[in-house]
Tab-separated table of C-alpha atoms in Angstrom:
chain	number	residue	atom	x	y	z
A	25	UNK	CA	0.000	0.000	0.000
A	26	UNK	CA	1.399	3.572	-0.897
A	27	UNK	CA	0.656	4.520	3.093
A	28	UNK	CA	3.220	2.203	4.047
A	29	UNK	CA	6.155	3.592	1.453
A	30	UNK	CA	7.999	6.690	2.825
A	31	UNK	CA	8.092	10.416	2.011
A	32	UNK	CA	11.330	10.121	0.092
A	33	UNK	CA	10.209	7.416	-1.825
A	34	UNK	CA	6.676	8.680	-1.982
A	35	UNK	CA	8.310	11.658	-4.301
A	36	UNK	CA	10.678	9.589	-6.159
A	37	UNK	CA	7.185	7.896	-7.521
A	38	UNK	CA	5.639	10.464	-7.964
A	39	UNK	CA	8.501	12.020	-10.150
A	40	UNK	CA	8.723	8.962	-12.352
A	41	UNK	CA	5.303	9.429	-12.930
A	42	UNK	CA	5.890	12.808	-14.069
A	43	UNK	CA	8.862	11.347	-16.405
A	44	UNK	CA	6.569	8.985	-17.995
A	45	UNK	CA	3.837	11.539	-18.242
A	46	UNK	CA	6.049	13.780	-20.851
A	47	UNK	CA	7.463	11.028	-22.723
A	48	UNK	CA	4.316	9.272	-23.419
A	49	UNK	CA	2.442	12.642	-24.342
A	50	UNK	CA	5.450	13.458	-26.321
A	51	UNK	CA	5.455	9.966	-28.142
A	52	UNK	CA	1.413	10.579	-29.062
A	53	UNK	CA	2.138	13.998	-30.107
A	54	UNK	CA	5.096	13.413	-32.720
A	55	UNK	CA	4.979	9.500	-33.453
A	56	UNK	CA	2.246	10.492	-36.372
A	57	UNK	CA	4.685	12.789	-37.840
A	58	UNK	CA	7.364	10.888	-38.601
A	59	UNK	CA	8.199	8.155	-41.487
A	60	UNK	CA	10.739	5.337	-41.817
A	61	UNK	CA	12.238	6.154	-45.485
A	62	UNK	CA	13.735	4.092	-47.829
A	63	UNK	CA	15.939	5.105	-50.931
A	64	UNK	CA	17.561	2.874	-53.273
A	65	UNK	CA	20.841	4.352	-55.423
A	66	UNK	CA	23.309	2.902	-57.748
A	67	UNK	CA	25.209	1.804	-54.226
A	68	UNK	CA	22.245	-0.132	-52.608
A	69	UNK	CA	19.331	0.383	-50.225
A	70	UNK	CA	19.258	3.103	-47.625
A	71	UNK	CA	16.713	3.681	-45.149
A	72	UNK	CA	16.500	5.712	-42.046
A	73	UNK	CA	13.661	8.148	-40.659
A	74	UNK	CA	12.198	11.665	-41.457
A	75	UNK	CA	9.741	14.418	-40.003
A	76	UNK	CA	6.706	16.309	-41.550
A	77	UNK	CA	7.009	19.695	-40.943
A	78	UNK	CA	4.634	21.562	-42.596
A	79	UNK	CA	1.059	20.754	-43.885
A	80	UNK	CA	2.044	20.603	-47.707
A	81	UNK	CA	4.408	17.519	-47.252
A	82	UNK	CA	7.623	18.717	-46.782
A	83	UNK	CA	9.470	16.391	-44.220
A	84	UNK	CA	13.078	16.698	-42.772
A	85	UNK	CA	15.618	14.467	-42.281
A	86	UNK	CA	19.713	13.755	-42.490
A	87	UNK	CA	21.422	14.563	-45.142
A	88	UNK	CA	23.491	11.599	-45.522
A	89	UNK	CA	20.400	9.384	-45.128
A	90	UNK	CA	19.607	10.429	-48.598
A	91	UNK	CA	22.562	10.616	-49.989
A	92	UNK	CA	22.793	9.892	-53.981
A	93	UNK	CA	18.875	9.250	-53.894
A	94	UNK	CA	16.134	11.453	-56.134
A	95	UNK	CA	13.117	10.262	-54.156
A	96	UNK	CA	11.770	7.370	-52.309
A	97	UNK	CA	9.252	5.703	-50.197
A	98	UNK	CA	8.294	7.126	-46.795
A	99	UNK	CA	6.160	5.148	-44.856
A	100	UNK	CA	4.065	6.213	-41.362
A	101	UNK	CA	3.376	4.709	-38.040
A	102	UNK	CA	-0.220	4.120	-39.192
A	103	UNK	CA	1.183	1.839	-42.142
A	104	UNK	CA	0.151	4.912	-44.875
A	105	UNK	CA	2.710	4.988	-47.849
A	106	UNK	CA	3.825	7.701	-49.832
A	107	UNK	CA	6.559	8.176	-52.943
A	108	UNK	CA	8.794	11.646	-51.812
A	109	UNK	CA	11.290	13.189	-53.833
A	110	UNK	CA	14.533	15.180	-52.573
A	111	UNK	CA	13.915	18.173	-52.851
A	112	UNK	CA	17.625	19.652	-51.345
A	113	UNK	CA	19.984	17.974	-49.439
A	114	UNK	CA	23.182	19.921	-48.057
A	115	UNK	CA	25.638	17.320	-46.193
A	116	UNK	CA	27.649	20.311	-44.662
A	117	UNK	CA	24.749	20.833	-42.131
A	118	UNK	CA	23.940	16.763	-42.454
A	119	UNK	CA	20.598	18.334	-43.189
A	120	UNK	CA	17.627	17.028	-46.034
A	121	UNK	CA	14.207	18.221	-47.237
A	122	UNK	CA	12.028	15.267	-48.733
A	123	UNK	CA	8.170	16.088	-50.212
A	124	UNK	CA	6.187	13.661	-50.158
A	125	UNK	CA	3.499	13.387	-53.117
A	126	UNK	CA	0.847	12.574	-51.560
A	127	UNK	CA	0.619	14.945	-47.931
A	128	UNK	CA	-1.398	13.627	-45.212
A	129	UNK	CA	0.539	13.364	-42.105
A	130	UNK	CA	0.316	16.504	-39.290
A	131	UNK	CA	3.454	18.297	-38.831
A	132	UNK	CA	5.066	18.442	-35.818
A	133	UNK	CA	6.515	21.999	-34.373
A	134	UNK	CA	9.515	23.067	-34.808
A	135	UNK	CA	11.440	24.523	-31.817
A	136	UNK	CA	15.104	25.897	-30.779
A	137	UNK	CA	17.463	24.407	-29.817
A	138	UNK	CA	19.440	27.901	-28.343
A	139	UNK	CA	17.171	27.004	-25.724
A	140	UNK	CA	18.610	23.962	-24.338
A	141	UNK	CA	20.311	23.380	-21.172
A	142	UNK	CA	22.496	20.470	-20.005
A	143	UNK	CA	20.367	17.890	-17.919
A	144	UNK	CA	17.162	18.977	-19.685
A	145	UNK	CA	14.719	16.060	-20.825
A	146	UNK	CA	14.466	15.459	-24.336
A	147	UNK	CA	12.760	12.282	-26.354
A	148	UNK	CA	14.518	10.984	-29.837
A	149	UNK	CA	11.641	9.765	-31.674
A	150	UNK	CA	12.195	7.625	-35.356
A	151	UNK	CA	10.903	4.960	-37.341
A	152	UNK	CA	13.503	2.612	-37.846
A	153	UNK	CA	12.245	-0.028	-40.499
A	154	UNK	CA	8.886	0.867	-40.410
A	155	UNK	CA	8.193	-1.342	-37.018
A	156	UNK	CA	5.551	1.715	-36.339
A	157	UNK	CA	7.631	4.273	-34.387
A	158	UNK	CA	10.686	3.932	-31.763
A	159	UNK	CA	10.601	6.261	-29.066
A	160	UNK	CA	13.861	6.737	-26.266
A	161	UNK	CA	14.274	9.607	-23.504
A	162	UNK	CA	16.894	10.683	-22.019
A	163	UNK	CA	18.597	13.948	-20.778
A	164	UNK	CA	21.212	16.652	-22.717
A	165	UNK	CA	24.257	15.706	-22.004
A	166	UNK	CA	26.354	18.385	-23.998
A	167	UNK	CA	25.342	21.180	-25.946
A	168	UNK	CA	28.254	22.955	-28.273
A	169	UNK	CA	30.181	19.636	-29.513
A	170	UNK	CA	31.336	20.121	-33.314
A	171	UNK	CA	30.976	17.324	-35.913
A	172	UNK	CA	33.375	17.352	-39.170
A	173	UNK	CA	31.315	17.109	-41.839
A	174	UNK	CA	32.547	16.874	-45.876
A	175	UNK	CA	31.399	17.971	-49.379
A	176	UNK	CA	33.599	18.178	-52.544
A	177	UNK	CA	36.937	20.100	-51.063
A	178	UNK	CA	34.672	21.863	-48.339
A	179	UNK	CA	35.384	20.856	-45.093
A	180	UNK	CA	33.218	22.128	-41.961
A	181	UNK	CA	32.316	21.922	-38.531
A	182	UNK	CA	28.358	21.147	-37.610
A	183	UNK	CA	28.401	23.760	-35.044
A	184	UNK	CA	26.523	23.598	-31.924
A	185	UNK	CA	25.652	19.688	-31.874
A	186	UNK	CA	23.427	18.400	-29.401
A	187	UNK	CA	24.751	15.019	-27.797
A	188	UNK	CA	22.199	13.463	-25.292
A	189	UNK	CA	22.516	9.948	-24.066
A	190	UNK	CA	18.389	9.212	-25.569
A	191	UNK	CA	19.663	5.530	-27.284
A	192	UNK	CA	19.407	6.072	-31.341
A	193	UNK	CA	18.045	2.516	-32.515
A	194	UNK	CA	19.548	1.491	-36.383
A	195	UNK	CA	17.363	3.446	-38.778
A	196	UNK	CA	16.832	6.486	-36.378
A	197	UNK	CA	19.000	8.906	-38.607
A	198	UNK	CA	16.971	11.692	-39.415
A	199	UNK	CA	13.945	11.076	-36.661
A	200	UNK	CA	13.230	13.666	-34.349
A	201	UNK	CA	14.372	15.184	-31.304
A	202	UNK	CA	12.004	17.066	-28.950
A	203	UNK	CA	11.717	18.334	-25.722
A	204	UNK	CA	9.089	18.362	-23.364
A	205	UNK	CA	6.914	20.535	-24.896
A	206	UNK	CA	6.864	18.419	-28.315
A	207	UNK	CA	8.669	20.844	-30.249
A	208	UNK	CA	11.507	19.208	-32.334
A	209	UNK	CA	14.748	20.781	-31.996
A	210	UNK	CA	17.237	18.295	-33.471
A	211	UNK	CA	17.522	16.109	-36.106
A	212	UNK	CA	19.158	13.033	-34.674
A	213	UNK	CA	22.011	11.503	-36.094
A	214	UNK	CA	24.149	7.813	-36.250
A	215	UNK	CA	27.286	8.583	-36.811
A	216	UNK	CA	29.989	5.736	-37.409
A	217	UNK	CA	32.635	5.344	-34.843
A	218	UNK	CA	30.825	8.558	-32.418
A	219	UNK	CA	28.527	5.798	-30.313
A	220	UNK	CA	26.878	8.772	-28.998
A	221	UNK	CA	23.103	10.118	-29.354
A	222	UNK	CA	23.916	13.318	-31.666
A	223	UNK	CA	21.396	16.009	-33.146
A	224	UNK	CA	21.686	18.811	-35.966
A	225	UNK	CA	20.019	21.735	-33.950
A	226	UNK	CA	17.078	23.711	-34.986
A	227	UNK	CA	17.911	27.120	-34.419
A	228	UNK	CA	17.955	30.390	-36.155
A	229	UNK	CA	20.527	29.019	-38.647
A	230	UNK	CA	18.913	25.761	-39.637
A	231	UNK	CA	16.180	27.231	-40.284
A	232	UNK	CA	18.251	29.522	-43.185
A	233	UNK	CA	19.406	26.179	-44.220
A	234	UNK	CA	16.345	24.499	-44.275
A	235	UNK	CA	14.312	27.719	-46.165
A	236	UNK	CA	17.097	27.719	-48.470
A	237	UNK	CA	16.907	23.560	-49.457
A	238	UNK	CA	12.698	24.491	-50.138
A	239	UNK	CA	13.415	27.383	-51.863
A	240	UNK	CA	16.478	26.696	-53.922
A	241	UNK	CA	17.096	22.984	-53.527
A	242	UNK	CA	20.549	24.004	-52.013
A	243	UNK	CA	22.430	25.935	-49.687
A	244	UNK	CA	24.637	28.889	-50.685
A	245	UNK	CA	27.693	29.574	-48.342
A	246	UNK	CA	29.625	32.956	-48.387
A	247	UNK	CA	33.577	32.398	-48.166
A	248	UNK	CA	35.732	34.800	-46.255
A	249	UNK	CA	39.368	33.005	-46.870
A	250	UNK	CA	40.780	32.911	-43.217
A	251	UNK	CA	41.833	29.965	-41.299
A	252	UNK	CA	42.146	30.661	-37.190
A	253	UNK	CA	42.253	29.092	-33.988
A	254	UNK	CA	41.078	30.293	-30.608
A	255	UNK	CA	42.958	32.593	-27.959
A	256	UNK	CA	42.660	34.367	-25.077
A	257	UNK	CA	42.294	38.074	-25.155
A	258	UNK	CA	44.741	40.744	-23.203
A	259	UNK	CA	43.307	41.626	-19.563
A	260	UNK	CA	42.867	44.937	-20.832
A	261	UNK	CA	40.864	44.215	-24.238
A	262	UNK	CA	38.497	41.529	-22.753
A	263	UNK	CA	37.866	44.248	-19.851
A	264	UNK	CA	37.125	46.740	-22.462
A	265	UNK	CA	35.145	44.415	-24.807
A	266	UNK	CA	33.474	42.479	-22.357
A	267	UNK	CA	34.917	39.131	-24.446
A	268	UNK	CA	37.384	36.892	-23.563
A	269	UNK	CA	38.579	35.282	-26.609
A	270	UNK	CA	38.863	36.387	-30.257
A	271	UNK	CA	40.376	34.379	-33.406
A	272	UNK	CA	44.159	34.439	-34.085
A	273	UNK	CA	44.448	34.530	-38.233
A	274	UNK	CA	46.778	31.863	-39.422
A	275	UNK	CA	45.964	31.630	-42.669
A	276	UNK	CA	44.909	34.563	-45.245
A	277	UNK	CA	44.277	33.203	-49.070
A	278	UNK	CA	45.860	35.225	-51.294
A	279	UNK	CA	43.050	37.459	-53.221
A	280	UNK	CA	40.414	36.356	-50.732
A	281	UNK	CA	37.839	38.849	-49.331
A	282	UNK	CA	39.598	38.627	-46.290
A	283	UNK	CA	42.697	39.643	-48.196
A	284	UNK	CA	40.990	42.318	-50.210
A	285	UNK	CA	40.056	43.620	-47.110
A	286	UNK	CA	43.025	44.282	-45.535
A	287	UNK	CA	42.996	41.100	-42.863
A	288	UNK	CA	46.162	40.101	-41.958
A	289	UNK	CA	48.788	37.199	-40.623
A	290	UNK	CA	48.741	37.598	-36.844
A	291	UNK	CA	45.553	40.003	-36.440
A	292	UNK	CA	42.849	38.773	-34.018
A	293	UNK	CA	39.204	38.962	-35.293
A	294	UNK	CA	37.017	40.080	-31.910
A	295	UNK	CA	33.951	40.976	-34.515
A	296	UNK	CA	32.036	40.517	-37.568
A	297	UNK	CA	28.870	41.520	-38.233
A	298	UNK	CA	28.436	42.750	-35.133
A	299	UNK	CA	28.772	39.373	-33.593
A	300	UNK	CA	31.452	38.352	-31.414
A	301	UNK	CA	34.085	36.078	-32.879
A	302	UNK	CA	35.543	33.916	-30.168
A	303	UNK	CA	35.681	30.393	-32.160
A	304	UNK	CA	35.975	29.272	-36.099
A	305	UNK	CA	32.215	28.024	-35.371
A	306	UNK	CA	31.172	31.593	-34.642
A	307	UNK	CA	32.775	32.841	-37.554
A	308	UNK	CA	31.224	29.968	-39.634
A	309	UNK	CA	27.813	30.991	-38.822
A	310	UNK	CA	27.798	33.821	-39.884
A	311	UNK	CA	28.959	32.332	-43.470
A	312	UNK	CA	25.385	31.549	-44.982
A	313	UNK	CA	23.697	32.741	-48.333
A	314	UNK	CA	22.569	36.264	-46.940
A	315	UNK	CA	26.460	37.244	-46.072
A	316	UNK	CA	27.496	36.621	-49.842
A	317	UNK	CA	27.952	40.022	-51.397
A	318	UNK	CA	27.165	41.883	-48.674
A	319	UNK	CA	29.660	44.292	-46.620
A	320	UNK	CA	30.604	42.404	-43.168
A	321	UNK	CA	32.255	44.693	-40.781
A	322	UNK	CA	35.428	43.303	-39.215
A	323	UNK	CA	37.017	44.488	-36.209
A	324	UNK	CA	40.629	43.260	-35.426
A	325	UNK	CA	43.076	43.494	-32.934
A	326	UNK	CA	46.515	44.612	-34.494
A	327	UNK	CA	49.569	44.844	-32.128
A	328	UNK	CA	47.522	45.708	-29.101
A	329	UNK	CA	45.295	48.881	-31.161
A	330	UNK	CA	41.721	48.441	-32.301
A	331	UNK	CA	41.525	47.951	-36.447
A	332	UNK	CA	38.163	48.393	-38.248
A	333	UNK	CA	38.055	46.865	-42.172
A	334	UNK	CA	35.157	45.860	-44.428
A	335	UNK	CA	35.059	42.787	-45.947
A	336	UNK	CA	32.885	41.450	-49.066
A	337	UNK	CA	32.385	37.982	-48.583
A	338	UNK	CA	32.067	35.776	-51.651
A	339	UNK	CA	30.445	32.592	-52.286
A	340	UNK	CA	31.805	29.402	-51.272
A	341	UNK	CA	32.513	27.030	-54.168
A	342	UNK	CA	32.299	22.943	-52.900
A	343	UNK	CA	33.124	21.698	-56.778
């Protein structure tokens, strides 16, 4: 009889409760939204899991789930079947947008992931297979972990990666992750040799990414031509500037905008934009379609003085 447990264990029930509360609620929420898919390219089957997102039939997913494919079959919990085609894919966010022909699932919300915080509930929610949904909760476990990711001669850092320790069954690549309020704000991810639970945020700059694949079918990338690694600031500047670290330039291409612009060996970059440059991430997000063209204020440190240049970025070539 409960009368007979104590108060401390009294709560702990009641708490699991609570647990099992958002996770099931969750699970009913989302599990209609999401599809196993399965492609089939001149290397073999694929298959992992996608997302509807918005009531005309566009779903999300990983990038690399999709990778080579034009289209495929998505099918949902409910055993409904429907042909999608690709509609962008762009693998240096690990981030797809399928359509499917034939819209009839509910979209699930998009949230963001800026949000988070470490210990925070979250629920990674897929289709692996088609076996009608696969649903694991756990907490965030890091928030800010970089994954390398590839295309052509590009090479870049997914910035901002969520890692939770929610188990990602086979097949979960591209499924959803959501917090307790059953907005999704990650796109999980099975990455080979990681053996952790990873997610693409949704934030302010997926969301570029992701208007960009419906709109255009790809993602454009301005190019600055620096290379730098992260250091501390002088007592005296991060006092002044409120910012602790900036980004020591070790590379400058030659005839790059950063070059053009007057950016030099040595200098440290403590702004662009108007943002604060303390990593290569920081600098990298600011690196998408609407910075292409477009003047991008640059302030440097220079042998201890305060240097202001403008630089045009252009746009980044992957071929």
């Amino acid at each position: 009889m409960d009368t007979e447990r104590t108060e401390p264990e009294r709560d702990e029930a009641a708490a699991l409760d609570a647990y099992s509360r958002v996770v099931t609620t969750v699970a009913a929420q989302i599990l209609p939204s999401v599809a196993a898919v399965s492609v089939r390219t001149s290397r073999g089957a694929g298959a992992g899991s996608a997302v509807t997102f918005t009531d005309d039939g566009f779903l999300l997913t990983s990038a690399h789930v999709v990778e080579g494919a034009s289209g495929g079959t998505a099918t949902f919990g409910d055993g409904a079947e429907a042909g999608f085609d690709v509609v962008g894919r762009d693998p240096l966010s690990d981030l797809a947008v399928l359509r499917v022909r034939n819209p009839g699932a509910r979209p699930a919300p998009l949230g963001d992931a800026d949000q988070l915080k470490i210990g925070q509930l979250v629920v990674a929610v897929g289709n692996p297979m088609g076996l009608a949904g696969s649903v694991t909760a756990g907490v965030v476990s890091g928030l800010g972990r970089s994954l390398p990711a590839r295309e052509g001669r590009a090479i870049r850092l997914i910035d901002d990666v969520i890692q939770t320790d929610a188990a990602l069954n086979p097949g979960n690549s591209g499924g959803a992750l959501v917090n307790s309020a059953g907005q999704v704000i990650g796109v999980n991810t099975a990455v080979a040799g990681y053996g952790l639970g990873l997610a693409v945020p949704i934030n302010r700059n997926t969301r570029q990414i992701i208007g960009d694949l419906i709109q255009d079918g790809r993602v454009r990338r301005a190019w600055l031509g620096v290379a730098g690694v992260p250091v501390p600031l002088p007592p005296q500047v991060a006092a002044r500037t409120g910012q602790r670290t900036g980004l020591r330039v070790v590379e400058v291409v030659p005839g790059s905008p950063a070059g053009v612009a007057g950016i030099y060996l040595g200098d440290i970059l403590l702004t662009a934009g108007g943002q604060q440059i303390q990593s290569v991430q920081s600098l990298q997000r600011l690196m998408l379609g609407p910075a292409i063209g477009n003047r991008l204020p640059v302030t440097l440190l220079r042998r201890n003085a305060f240097v202001d240049v403008v630089a045009v970025p252009a746009e980044l070539s992957t071929r």
